[in-house]
Amino acid sequence: MKRSLLARAAVAATAVAGLVLAGCGDTDAPGAEQADISVLAMDASQMQTLKKLTKRHFTAETGITVEYTLLPENEARERMNREFATQAGTYDVASVSAYEVPIYADNGWLAPLDPFVKADEDFDQDDVFPNLVSSLTGEDGKLYAEPFYGEGSFLMYRKDLFRKEGLTMPPNPTWEQVADLAAQVDGADGASGICLRGLPGWGQNLAPLNTVVNTFGGTWYDTDWNARLTSPEFRKAVGFYVGLLRSHGQPDADRMGVLEILDRFVQGKCAMMYDATSLASSIEADGSAVKGKVGYVPAPHDRTEKAGWLWTWAWGIQQASDNKDAAWEFISWASSKEYQELVGKEVGWTAAPAGNRRSLYSNPEYQQAADAWYRQEYTAATDSADPRNPGVDPRPYTGIGFLGIPEFAVLGTAVSEQIAAAIAGQQSVDTALEKSQDLAQAAAAKYRGE
């Protein structure tokens, strides 16, 4: 198993690292003749809203037509990696994340946006949250993407169940307090004590688990790139997460990612859930069984004061694009406070892409629509753990819920599979981490000069 996982890691890491792949053109991709610009993005409700509003507003105002390719997240990432690695120029704009931007920028796959921002007086770059700008800035100090929306993480809990059980949620809970509360509220009205991601995937169970590792004092690597997945701190964090899920989490936790636990939560089947701030709008939407019954507090912590993650989906321009001016026009519109206001008025304020601009949080209409959660959402988005120093010990990589190295996309997925097997009871945490330690050590060999 170890050899096969490492083989997969080597193949995929090569693609992400920028080696040119033969025969990876998209025969079904939109052609340049179909529109002025082509946009590749993950298929999500906010992207569908953007697509729906584009022709009536952006194209009507600028004359620039847009061809969208919206794909499930994993497929969108795969196509984006191929497209940008080869600089095929099929897509002018893509939705890149805080993980891809530094890697793509270092490889010269993204066009710097600083000249466009400087020339666009109406864009108001100062309104964008500085921590997101930092996460989208390359090592050369240039800006390479603009956030469509951002998110942190927080703990959501059922105020009605807590009242019924005579429980009080601390304003800034520790993980030990959360575990104790999960044990006491487990089974109330048929709800699990807590719902957490257990599904394999570096963007699934590892996203929240890495925040636990950080705040428990763990790190994937020391400053010499030696893997530390079997250290006492890492073992304690993973053991805690797996134990909490197995004792008081949702059934079949190893098969449940963010969408599955969100579905359980809105059906009233979870007493608590630790996950992305962006989920609050679904939790408080019409039709949710828990609308108006949920409280929101900061991400639980242990040895650090802050533990929440920082994430963004952002717009970047492919360096090979021949339509960079039109591409910036699109980004300027899709990332603007004016676009947020447009969504607020035409679709509803809770559907506006949030977590990226200060102005949204001072808007009375958004404050009223998102009254239950916008204060904690703002705090989580602006005062998360530091991506460059999210834990206790120094480390050679950046990132909170991920590691900012090309190898992590595959390494993280391989490790997440081991964690999921432990959640399912198929192996012990110690066995999962011993296997993961070998994978992590091999993945960082080049950084150690081996």
Coordinates of C-alpha atoms in Angstrom, one line a residue:
M1 CA 0.0 0.0 0.0
K2 CA 2.8 2.4 0.9
R3 CA 4.5 2.0 -2.4
S4 CA 1.3 2.4 -4.4
L5 CA 0.4 5.6 -2.4
L6 CA 3.9 7.0 -2.9
A7 CA 3.7 6.2 -6.6
R8 CA 0.4 8.1 -6.9
A9 CA 1.9 11.0 -4.9
A10 CA 4.9 11.2 -7.2
V11 CA 2.7 11.3 -10.3
A12 CA 0.3 13.9 -9.1
A13 CA 2.9 16.1 -7.4
T14 CA 4.8 16.2 -10.8
A15 CA 1.7 17.6 -12.4
V16 CA 1.2 20.2 -9.8
A17 CA 4.8 21.1 -9.7
G18 CA 4.6 22.2 -13.3
L19 CA 6.2 19.5 -15.5
V20 CA 4.6 19.6 -18.9
L21 CA 2.1 16.8 -19.4
A22 CA 1.7 15.3 -22.9
G23 CA -1.8 14.9 -24.4
C24 CA -3.7 16.8 -21.7
G25 CA -5.7 19.2 -23.9
D26 CA -9.4 19.6 -23.3
T27 CA -11.5 18.7 -26.3
D28 CA -14.7 19.8 -24.6
A29 CA -13.3 23.1 -23.3
P30 CA -14.8 26.3 -24.5
G31 CA -13.1 27.8 -27.5
A32 CA -11.8 31.4 -27.7
E33 CA -14.2 32.1 -30.5
Q34 CA -17.2 31.5 -28.3
A35 CA -16.6 34.4 -25.9
D36 CA -14.3 37.2 -25.1
I37 CA -13.1 35.4 -22.0
S38 CA -13.4 31.8 -20.7
V39 CA -13.7 31.1 -16.9
L40 CA -13.0 27.8 -15.1
A41 CA -14.5 27.4 -11.6
M42 CA -15.9 24.9 -9.2
D43 CA -19.7 24.3 -9.5
A44 CA -21.2 25.8 -6.3
S45 CA -24.3 27.8 -5.6
Q46 CA -22.4 31.1 -5.5
M47 CA -20.8 30.4 -8.9
Q48 CA -24.2 29.5 -10.4
T49 CA -25.5 32.9 -9.1
L50 CA -22.5 34.6 -10.7
K51 CA -23.1 32.9 -14.0
K52 CA -26.8 33.8 -13.9
L53 CA -26.1 37.5 -13.3
T54 CA -23.2 37.9 -15.7
K55 CA -25.0 38.5 -19.0
R56 CA -27.6 40.8 -17.6
H57 CA -25.1 43.0 -15.8
F58 CA -21.4 42.5 -16.6
T59 CA -21.8 41.8 -20.3
A60 CA -24.5 44.5 -20.6
E61 CA -22.3 47.1 -19.0
T62 CA -18.9 46.2 -20.6
G63 CA -19.8 44.3 -23.8
I64 CA -17.5 41.5 -22.7
T65 CA -19.0 38.0 -23.1
V66 CA -18.1 35.2 -20.7
E67 CA -18.0 31.4 -21.2
Y68 CA -18.2 29.5 -18.0
T69 CA -16.9 25.9 -17.3
L70 CA -18.3 24.9 -13.9
L71 CA -17.1 21.5 -12.6
P72 CA -17.2 19.6 -9.3
E73 CA -14.3 20.8 -7.1
N74 CA -12.1 17.8 -7.6
E75 CA -12.6 17.9 -11.4
A76 CA -12.1 21.6 -11.5
R77 CA -8.8 21.3 -9.6
E78 CA -7.6 18.5 -11.9
R79 CA -8.4 20.5 -15.1
M80 CA -6.9 23.7 -13.6
N81 CA -3.7 21.9 -12.7
R82 CA -3.4 20.5 -16.3
E83 CA -4.3 23.8 -17.9
F84 CA -2.0 26.0 -15.9
A85 CA 0.9 23.5 -15.9
T86 CA 0.9 23.5 -19.7
Q87 CA -0.1 27.2 -20.1
A88 CA -2.5 26.1 -22.8
G89 CA -4.4 29.4 -22.6
T90 CA -7.8 27.7 -22.9
Y91 CA -9.1 29.6 -19.8
D92 CA -8.4 33.2 -19.1
V93 CA -9.6 33.2 -15.5
A94 CA -9.8 30.4 -13.0
S95 CA -11.0 30.1 -9.4
V96 CA -7.8 29.4 -7.5
S97 CA -7.5 28.8 -3.8
A98 CA -5.2 30.0 -1.1
Y99 CA -3.4 26.6 -1.6
E100 CA -2.7 27.0 -5.3
V101 CA -1.9 30.7 -5.6
P102 CA 1.7 30.6 -4.1
I103 CA 2.5 27.5 -6.0
Y104 CA 1.2 28.7 -9.3
A105 CA 2.8 32.1 -8.8
D106 CA 6.2 30.6 -8.1
N107 CA 5.9 28.6 -11.3
G108 CA 5.0 31.7 -13.4
W109 CA 1.5 30.3 -14.2
L110 CA -0.4 33.4 -13.0
A111 CA -0.3 37.0 -14.2
P112 CA 0.5 39.6 -11.5
L113 CA -2.5 41.8 -10.8
D114 CA -0.8 44.8 -9.2
P115 CA -0.8 46.9 -12.5
F116 CA -4.5 46.2 -13.0
V117 CA -5.3 47.1 -9.4
K118 CA -3.3 50.3 -9.5
A119 CA -5.1 51.4 -12.7
D120 CA -8.6 50.5 -11.4
E121 CA -9.5 53.4 -9.1
D122 CA -13.0 52.0 -8.4
F123 CA -11.9 48.6 -7.2
D124 CA -11.0 49.7 -3.7
Q125 CA -8.3 47.2 -2.8
D126 CA -8.0 48.7 0.7
D127 CA -11.5 47.3 1.4
V128 CA -10.3 43.7 1.0
F129 CA -9.2 41.9 4.2
P130 CA -5.4 42.2 4.5
N131 CA -5.0 38.6 5.6
L132 CA -6.6 37.3 2.4
V133 CA -4.4 39.7 0.4
S134 CA -1.4 38.2 2.1
S135 CA -2.5 34.6 1.3
L136 CA -2.8 35.5 -2.4
T137 CA 0.5 37.3 -2.6
G138 CA 3.6 35.5 -4.0
E139 CA 7.1 35.3 -2.5
D140 CA 8.0 38.1 -4.8
G141 CA 5.5 40.4 -3.1
K142 CA 3.2 40.6 -6.0
L143 CA -0.6 40.0 -5.9
Y144 CA -1.8 37.1 -8.0
A145 CA -5.5 36.7 -7.2
E146 CA -8.5 38.6 -5.9
P147 CA -10.8 36.8 -3.4
F148 CA -14.4 36.0 -4.6
Y149 CA -15.2 35.0 -1.0
G150 CA -13.3 34.1 2.1
E151 CA -14.0 32.0 5.1
G152 CA -12.7 31.0 8.5
S153 CA -14.0 28.3 10.8
F154 CA -16.1 28.3 13.9
L155 CA -18.1 26.1 16.2
M156 CA -21.9 26.0 15.7
Y157 CA -24.1 24.6 18.4
R158 CA -27.8 24.1 19.1
K159 CA -28.9 26.6 21.7
D160 CA -32.2 24.9 22.1
L161 CA -30.6 21.5 23.0
F162 CA -28.1 23.2 25.3
R163 CA -30.9 24.9 27.2
K164 CA -32.9 21.6 27.4
E165 CA -29.9 19.8 28.8
G166 CA -28.9 22.7 31.1
L167 CA -25.6 23.3 29.4
T168 CA -23.7 26.5 28.7
M169 CA -21.3 27.0 25.8
P170 CA -18.2 29.0 26.8
P171 CA -17.6 32.2 24.7
N172 CA -14.1 30.9 23.7
P173 CA -14.2 27.1 24.2
T174 CA -11.2 24.7 24.4
W175 CA -11.4 21.4 22.7
E176 CA -11.5 19.6 26.0
Q177 CA -14.6 21.7 26.9
V178 CA -16.2 20.8 23.6
A179 CA -15.5 17.1 24.1
D180 CA -17.1 17.3 27.6
L181 CA -20.2 19.1 26.1
A182 CA -20.4 16.6 23.3
A183 CA -20.6 13.7 25.8
Q184 CA -23.4 15.5 27.8
V185 CA -25.5 16.5 24.9
D186 CA -25.1 13.3 22.8
G187 CA -28.4 11.7 22.1
A188 CA -30.5 14.8 23.0
D189 CA -33.6 14.7 20.7
G190 CA -31.7 12.0 18.7
A191 CA -28.8 14.3 17.8
S192 CA -25.2 13.3 17.7
G193 CA -23.0 15.2 20.2
I194 CA -20.9 16.7 17.4
C195 CA -20.5 16.4 13.6
L196 CA -17.0 16.6 12.1
R197 CA -15.6 15.8 8.7
G198 CA -14.4 12.2 8.5
L199 CA -14.4 11.7 4.7
P200 CA -10.9 11.2 3.1
G201 CA -9.4 14.2 1.3
W202 CA -6.9 16.9 2.1
G203 CA -9.8 19.4 1.8
Q204 CA -12.1 17.1 3.8
N205 CA -11.1 15.5 7.1
L206 CA -7.6 17.1 7.1
A207 CA -9.0 20.7 6.9
P208 CA -10.5 20.7 10.5
L209 CA -8.0 18.1 11.8
N210 CA -5.0 20.2 10.9
T211 CA -6.4 23.1 13.0
V212 CA -6.6 20.6 15.9
V213 CA -3.0 19.4 15.3
N214 CA -1.8 23.0 15.2
T215 CA -3.4 24.1 18.5
F216 CA -2.4 20.9 20.2
G217 CA 1.2 21.8 19.4
G218 CA 1.8 19.4 16.5
T219 CA 3.5 20.1 13.1
W220 CA 3.9 18.0 10.0
Y221 CA 7.6 18.8 9.7
D222 CA 10.3 20.4 11.8
T223 CA 12.5 23.1 10.4
D224 CA 14.8 20.5 8.7
W225 CA 11.9 18.9 6.9
N226 CA 11.9 15.8 9.1
A227 CA 8.3 14.4 9.4
R228 CA 6.7 14.7 12.8
L229 CA 3.5 12.7 12.4
T230 CA 4.4 10.3 15.2
S231 CA 5.4 13.0 17.7
P232 CA 3.4 13.0 21.0
E233 CA 1.7 16.2 20.1
F234 CA 0.5 15.0 16.7
R235 CA -0.6 11.6 18.1
K236 CA -2.5 13.4 20.9
A237 CA -4.3 15.7 18.4
V238 CA -5.3 12.9 16.0
G239 CA -6.2 10.6 18.8
F240 CA -8.5 13.3 20.2
Y241 CA -10.2 14.0 16.9
V242 CA -10.7 10.3 16.0
G243 CA -11.8 9.5 19.6
L244 CA -14.3 12.3 19.6
L245 CA -15.9 11.2 16.4
R246 CA -16.0 7.6 17.4
S247 CA -17.5 8.3 20.8
H248 CA -19.9 11.2 20.1
G249 CA -19.8 11.9 16.4
Q250 CA -22.3 11.1 13.6
P251 CA -22.8 7.5 12.3
D252 CA -20.6 6.5 9.3
A253 CA -18.3 9.4 10.0
D254 CA -15.6 8.1 7.7
R255 CA -18.0 8.6 4.8
M256 CA -19.1 12.1 5.6
G257 CA -17.5 15.3 4.3
V258 CA -18.6 18.9 4.6
L259 CA -21.8 18.6 2.6
E260 CA -23.0 15.4 4.4
I261 CA -22.5 16.8 7.9
L262 CA -24.1 20.1 6.8
D263 CA -27.1 18.2 5.7
R264 CA -27.3 16.4 9.0
F265 CA -26.9 19.6 10.9
V266 CA -29.7 21.4 9.1
Q267 CA -31.9 18.4 9.7
G268 CA -31.4 18.7 13.4
K269 CA -29.3 15.6 13.7
C270 CA -26.2 17.3 15.3
A271 CA -25.9 19.2 18.6
M272 CA -22.6 20.8 17.5
M273 CA -20.6 21.2 14.3
Y274 CA -17.1 22.6 13.8
D275 CA -16.6 23.8 10.2
A276 CA -16.5 26.7 7.8
T277 CA -18.1 30.1 8.5
S278 CA -19.6 30.0 4.9
L279 CA -22.0 27.2 6.0
A280 CA -24.0 29.6 8.3
S281 CA -26.1 31.0 5.4
S282 CA -27.4 27.4 4.7
I283 CA -28.0 26.7 8.4
E284 CA -30.1 29.9 8.7
A285 CA -31.9 29.5 5.4
D286 CA -35.6 29.0 5.0
G287 CA -36.3 25.3 5.2
S288 CA -33.5 24.6 7.7
A289 CA -34.9 22.7 10.7
V290 CA -32.5 24.6 13.0
K291 CA -32.9 28.1 11.6
G292 CA -32.8 30.6 14.6
K293 CA -31.7 27.8 17.0
V294 CA -28.0 28.0 16.5
G295 CA -25.2 29.8 18.3
Y296 CA -21.7 30.6 16.9
V297 CA -18.5 30.7 18.8
P298 CA -14.8 30.8 17.8
A299 CA -12.9 27.8 16.7
P300 CA -12.0 25.6 19.7
H301 CA -8.4 25.9 20.8
D302 CA -5.9 24.2 23.1
R303 CA -2.3 25.4 23.5
T304 CA -2.8 28.4 21.1
E305 CA -5.1 31.4 21.5
K306 CA -6.4 31.1 17.9
A307 CA -7.2 27.9 16.0
G308 CA -9.5 28.7 13.1
W309 CA -8.5 28.2 9.5
L310 CA -8.2 30.8 6.7
W311 CA -9.4 30.0 3.2
T312 CA -10.5 31.8 0.1
W313 CA -11.6 31.0 -3.4
A314 CA -10.1 33.7 -5.6
W315 CA -9.9 34.8 -9.2
G316 CA -6.5 34.5 -11.0
I317 CA -5.5 35.2 -14.6
Q318 CA -3.6 32.6 -16.5
Q319 CA -0.2 34.0 -17.7
A320 CA -0.8 32.6 -21.1
S321 CA -4.1 34.4 -21.6
D322 CA -4.3 36.7 -24.6
N323 CA -7.2 38.6 -23.0
K324 CA -5.8 39.9 -19.7
D325 CA -7.5 43.3 -19.9
A326 CA -10.9 41.7 -20.3
A327 CA -10.1 39.1 -17.7
W328 CA -9.3 41.8 -15.2
E329 CA -12.6 43.6 -16.0
F330 CA -14.4 40.4 -15.1
I331 CA -12.4 39.9 -11.9
S332 CA -12.9 43.6 -10.9
W333 CA -16.6 43.1 -11.2
A334 CA -16.9 39.6 -9.7
S335 CA -14.8 40.6 -6.7
S336 CA -16.3 44.0 -6.1
K337 CA -18.5 45.4 -3.3
E338 CA -20.9 46.4 -6.0
Y339 CA -21.3 42.8 -7.0
Q340 CA -22.0 41.9 -3.4
E341 CA -24.7 44.6 -3.3
L342 CA -26.2 43.2 -6.6
V343 CA -26.5 39.7 -5.2
G344 CA -28.0 41.1 -2.0
K345 CA -30.7 43.0 -3.8
E346 CA -31.5 40.4 -6.5
V347 CA -30.9 37.1 -4.7
G348 CA -30.8 37.9 -1.0
W349 CA -28.1 39.3 1.3
T350 CA -27.3 35.9 2.8
A351 CA -26.3 34.7 -0.7
A352 CA -23.8 37.5 -1.1
P353 CA -20.2 36.2 -1.3
A354 CA -18.8 37.1 2.2
G355 CA -15.6 37.0 4.2
N356 CA -13.6 39.2 1.8
R357 CA -14.5 42.8 2.2
R358 CA -14.9 45.1 5.2
S359 CA -17.7 47.1 3.6
L360 CA -20.1 44.1 3.6
Y361 CA -19.9 43.9 7.4
S362 CA -20.8 47.6 7.9
N363 CA -23.8 47.2 5.5
P364 CA -27.0 47.4 7.7
E365 CA -28.9 45.2 5.2
Y366 CA -26.3 42.4 5.5
Q367 CA -26.1 42.9 9.3
Q368 CA -29.8 42.4 9.6
A369 CA -29.9 39.4 7.3
A370 CA -26.9 37.7 8.9
D371 CA -27.5 38.9 12.4
A372 CA -27.1 35.4 13.9
W373 CA -23.6 34.9 12.7
Y374 CA -22.0 37.9 10.9
R375 CA -20.0 39.1 14.0
Q376 CA -18.3 35.7 14.4
E377 CA -17.9 35.4 10.7
Y378 CA -16.1 38.7 10.6
T379 CA -13.8 37.8 13.5
A380 CA -13.0 34.4 12.0
A381 CA -12.2 35.9 8.6
T382 CA -10.0 38.7 10.0
D383 CA -8.5 37.2 13.1
S384 CA -7.8 33.5 12.3
A385 CA -4.6 31.7 13.2
D386 CA -1.5 33.1 11.4
P387 CA -0.9 31.0 8.3
R388 CA 2.9 31.5 8.7
N389 CA 2.9 30.5 12.3
P390 CA -0.4 28.7 13.2
G391 CA 0.9 26.4 16.0
V392 CA 3.4 26.2 18.8
D393 CA 6.7 25.1 17.2
P394 CA 8.4 26.7 14.1
R395 CA 7.8 25.0 10.8
P396 CA 9.2 25.3 7.2
Y397 CA 5.9 25.6 5.5
T398 CA 2.9 28.0 5.5
G399 CA -0.8 27.1 5.9
I400 CA -3.3 26.3 8.6
G401 CA -5.7 23.7 7.2
F402 CA -3.1 22.6 4.6
L403 CA 0.6 22.7 3.8
G404 CA 1.7 25.2 1.2
I405 CA 3.8 22.8 -0.8
P406 CA 3.0 21.1 -4.2
E407 CA 3.3 17.6 -2.7
F408 CA 0.6 18.2 -0.1
A409 CA -2.4 17.7 -2.5
V410 CA -1.5 14.0 -2.9
L411 CA 0.4 13.5 0.4
G412 CA -2.5 15.0 2.3
T413 CA -5.1 12.8 0.5
A414 CA -3.0 9.7 1.3
V415 CA -2.7 10.6 5.0
S416 CA -6.4 11.4 5.1
E417 CA -7.2 7.9 3.9
Q418 CA -5.2 6.5 6.8
I419 CA -7.1 8.8 9.3
A420 CA -10.5 7.8 7.8
A421 CA -9.6 4.1 8.3
A422 CA -8.9 4.9 12.0
I423 CA -12.2 6.7 12.3
A424 CA -13.9 3.7 10.8
G425 CA -12.2 1.4 13.3
Q426 CA -10.3 -0.4 10.7
Q427 CA -6.9 0.4 12.3
S428 CA -5.6 2.2 15.3
V429 CA -4.5 5.8 15.3
D430 CA -0.9 4.7 16.0
T431 CA -0.9 2.5 12.9
A432 CA -2.4 5.2 10.8
L433 CA 0.2 7.7 11.9
E434 CA 3.1 5.2 11.5
K435 CA 2.1 4.7 7.9
S436 CA 1.5 8.4 7.4
Q437 CA 4.9 9.2 8.9
D438 CA 6.6 7.1 6.2
L439 CA 4.6 8.9 3.5
A440 CA 5.4 12.3 4.8
Q441 CA 9.1 11.6 5.2
A442 CA 9.3 10.4 1.6
A443 CA 7.3 13.3 0.2
A444 CA 9.8 15.9 1.7
A445 CA 13.0 14.1 0.6
K446 CA 13.9 16.8 -1.9
Y447 CA 13.6 19.5 0.7
R448 CA 16.1 17.7 2.8
G449 CA 18.5 17.5 -0.2
E450 CA 18.1 13.8 -0.6

